mmCIF file of C-alpha atoms in Angstrom:
data_model
loop_
_atom_site.group_PDB
_atom_site.id
_atom_site.type_symbol
_atom_site.label_atom_id
_atom_site.label_comp_id
_atom_site.label_asym_id
_atom_site.label_seq_id
_atom_site.Cartn_x
_atom_site.Cartn_y
_atom_site.Cartn_z
ATOM 1 C CA MET P 1 -10.942 -42.478 21.116
ATOM 2 C CA GLY P 2 -14.597 -41.243 21.043
ATOM 3 C CA ASN P 3 -15.565 -43.114 24.048
ATOM 4 C CA ASN P 4 -12.868 -41.937 26.448
ATOM 5 C CA GLU P 5 -11.550 -38.940 24.811
ATOM 6 C CA ILE P 6 -8.158 -40.071 24.720
ATOM 7 C CA THR P 7 -5.244 -39.242 22.194
ATOM 8 C CA PHE P 8 -5.096 -41.305 19.171
ATOM 9 C CA SER P 9 -1.785 -43.095 20.125
ATOM 10 C CA SER P 10 -3.340 -44.024 23.731
ATOM 11 C CA SER P 11 -6.325 -45.295 21.858
ATOM 12 C CA LEU P 12 -4.269 -47.432 19.469
ATOM 13 C CA LYS P 13 -2.171 -49.006 22.647
ATOM 14 C CA GLU P 14 -5.677 -49.775 24.195
ATOM 15 C CA ALA P 15 -6.925 -51.460 20.873
ATOM 16 C CA HIS P 16 -3.727 -53.568 20.820
ATOM 17 C CA ARG P 17 -4.150 -54.647 24.580
ATOM 18 C CA ILE P 18 -7.698 -55.948 23.538
ATOM 19 C CA GLY P 19 -6.449 -57.557 20.472
ATOM 20 C CA ILE P 20 -8.364 -55.389 17.792
ATOM 21 C CA PRO P 21 -5.227 -54.228 15.552
ATOM 22 C CA GLU P 22 -2.512 -56.424 13.714
ATOM 23 C CA ALA P 23 0.627 -56.279 15.613
ATOM 24 C CA TYR P 24 2.039 -53.688 13.193
ATOM 25 C CA PRO P 25 -0.875 -51.420 12.043
ATOM 26 C CA THR P 26 1.107 -49.124 9.999
ATOM 27 C CA TYR P 27 -0.826 -50.445 6.579
ATOM 28 C CA TYR P 28 -4.118 -50.056 8.175
ATOM 29 C CA ILE P 29 -3.549 -46.559 9.902
ATOM 30 C CA SER P 30 -1.922 -45.036 6.553
ATOM 31 C CA GLY P 31 -4.833 -46.482 4.512
ATOM 32 C CA TYR P 32 -2.714 -48.873 2.368
ATOM 33 C CA ASP P 33 -4.622 -52.040 3.594
ATOM 34 C CA THR P 34 -7.992 -50.953 2.827
ATOM 35 C CA ASP P 35 -7.147 -49.074 -0.567
ATOM 36 C CA THR P 36 -5.629 -52.409 -1.633
ATOM 37 C CA LYS P 37 -8.724 -54.473 -0.807
ATOM 38 C CA LEU P 38 -10.861 -51.522 -2.454
ATOM 39 C CA LEU P 39 -8.530 -51.939 -5.719
ATOM 40 C CA ILE P 40 -9.400 -55.574 -5.708
ATOM 41 C CA LEU P 41 -12.805 -55.444 -5.408
ATOM 42 C CA SER P 42 -13.107 -52.482 -7.951
ATOM 43 C CA ASN P 43 -11.074 -54.791 -10.643
ATOM 44 C CA ILE P 44 -13.400 -57.379 -10.119
ATOM 45 C CA LEU P 45 -16.816 -55.417 -9.890
ATOM 46 C CA MET P 46 -15.974 -52.689 -12.348
ATOM 47 C CA ASN P 47 -14.141 -55.051 -14.899
ATOM 48 C CA LEU P 48 -10.942 -52.815 -14.527
ATOM 49 C CA ASP P 49 -7.234 -53.496 -14.553
ATOM 50 C CA LEU P 50 -6.000 -50.671 -12.166
ATOM 51 C CA LYS P 51 -2.542 -50.723 -10.410
ATOM 52 C CA LEU P 52 -2.001 -49.501 -6.906
ATOM 53 C CA GLU P 53 0.021 -46.291 -8.203
ATOM 54 C CA TYR P 54 -3.610 -45.301 -9.509
ATOM 55 C CA ILE P 55 -4.901 -44.915 -6.134
ATOM 56 C CA SER P 56 -4.337 -41.382 -3.896
ATOM 57 C CA ILE P 57 -3.985 -42.975 -0.585
ATOM 58 C CA LYS P 58 -4.953 -41.189 2.735
ATOM 59 C CA GLY P 59 -5.109 -42.684 6.045
ATOM 60 C CA ILE P 60 -6.059 -41.564 9.836
ATOM 61 C CA GLU P 61 -2.334 -40.933 11.256
ATOM 62 C CA ASN P 62 -2.996 -37.457 11.680
ATOM 63 C CA ILE P 63 -6.552 -37.824 13.473
ATOM 64 C CA ASP P 64 -6.824 -34.777 16.233
ATOM 65 C CA ILE P 65 -8.670 -35.697 19.492
ATOM 66 C CA LYS P 66 -10.398 -32.131 19.257
ATOM 67 C CA ASN P 67 -12.331 -33.504 16.368
ATOM 68 C CA VAL P 68 -13.367 -36.796 18.058
ATOM 69 C CA ILE P 69 -14.633 -34.431 21.239
ATOM 70 C CA PHE P 70 -16.545 -32.256 18.712
ATOM 71 C CA ALA P 71 -18.313 -35.325 17.264
ATOM 72 C CA LYS P 72 -18.919 -36.990 20.471
ATOM 73 C CA ASN P 73 -20.680 -33.263 21.816
ATOM 74 C CA ASP P 74 -22.928 -33.224 18.816
ATOM 75 C CA ASN P 75 -24.156 -36.939 19.032
ATOM 76 C CA MET P 76 -22.085 -37.855 16.257
ATOM 77 C CA ARG P 77 -19.214 -40.371 15.872
ATOM 78 C CA SER P 78 -16.075 -40.589 14.083
ATOM 79 C CA LYS P 79 -15.585 -43.283 11.652
ATOM 80 C CA LEU P 80 -12.771 -44.535 9.150
ATOM 81 C CA VAL P 81 -14.610 -44.755 5.620
ATOM 82 C CA GLU P 82 -12.887 -46.024 2.699
ATOM 83 C CA SER P 83 -14.513 -44.710 -0.489
ATOM 84 C CA GLY P 84 -13.774 -44.873 -4.207
ATOM 85 C CA VAL P 85 -14.696 -43.127 -7.378
ATOM 86 C CA ARG P 86 -14.168 -44.206 -10.795
ATOM 87 C CA ASN P 87 -13.318 -41.556 -13.383
ATOM 88 C CA ASP P 88 -12.390 -43.300 -16.794
ATOM 89 C CA ASP P 89 -9.717 -45.524 -16.163
ATOM 90 C CA LYS P 90 -8.712 -44.111 -12.809
ATOM 91 C CA LEU P 91 -9.805 -45.037 -9.243
ATOM 92 C CA SER P 92 -9.425 -42.313 -6.583
ATOM 93 C CA SER P 93 -9.873 -43.573 -3.038
ATOM 94 C CA GLU P 94 -9.480 -42.725 0.395
ATOM 95 C CA ALA P 95 -9.617 -43.878 3.831
ATOM 96 C CA VAL P 96 -10.498 -40.703 5.818
ATOM 97 C CA LEU P 97 -12.425 -40.037 9.246
ATOM 98 C CA LYS P 98 -15.955 -39.104 8.749
ATOM 99 C CA LEU P 99 -18.472 -37.864 10.946
ATOM 100 C CA VAL P 100 -21.793 -39.926 11.103
ATOM 101 C CA ASP P 101 -25.046 -39.342 13.115
ATOM 102 C CA GLU P 102 -27.235 -41.789 14.586
ATOM 103 C CA ASP P 103 -29.220 -42.101 11.409
ATOM 104 C CA ASN P 104 -26.225 -43.488 9.421
ATOM 105 C CA THR P 105 -25.718 -47.167 9.529
ATOM 106 C CA LEU P 106 -22.195 -46.958 10.618
ATOM 107 C CA TYR P 107 -23.025 -45.101 13.726
ATOM 108 C CA SER P 108 -23.608 -48.349 15.478
ATOM 109 C CA ILE P 109 -20.416 -50.153 14.105
ATOM 110 C CA ASN P 110 -17.938 -50.710 16.921
ATOM 111 C CA LYS P 111 -14.584 -52.480 17.722
ATOM 112 C CA LYS P 112 -14.234 -55.380 15.101
ATOM 113 C CA THR P 113 -17.311 -55.039 13.469
ATOM 114 C CA LYS P 114 -17.184 -54.213 9.578
ATOM 115 C CA GLU P 115 -19.454 -53.063 6.805
ATOM 116 C CA LEU P 116 -19.257 -53.010 2.902
ATOM 117 C CA ASN P 117 -21.849 -50.961 0.985
ATOM 118 C CA ILE P 118 -21.561 -51.551 -2.704
#
């Protein structure tokens, strides 16, 4: 989206053309896939026994091209970031679009490259 200033829908079609997302990316776009992985990691690393219903799931299906253009004009990039915070026996997590500048490690991550910070 950010490189060509195209809509989310057009960007998703282009991503399909070059083989990046799954054939049916609903779980990824909605944040469900990432939240499920975060739940598994949280249960293992934090010795929890949380269930998916404890997680607040947010995705990127409502992304607006104006935000992407704004970021690009300020030499920033939009990145889908999954984050989780533990409060007692609850895990609050969300997959949201965040703006990062060139000093952020996520700035240079593109296409199929992934990163995990614990």
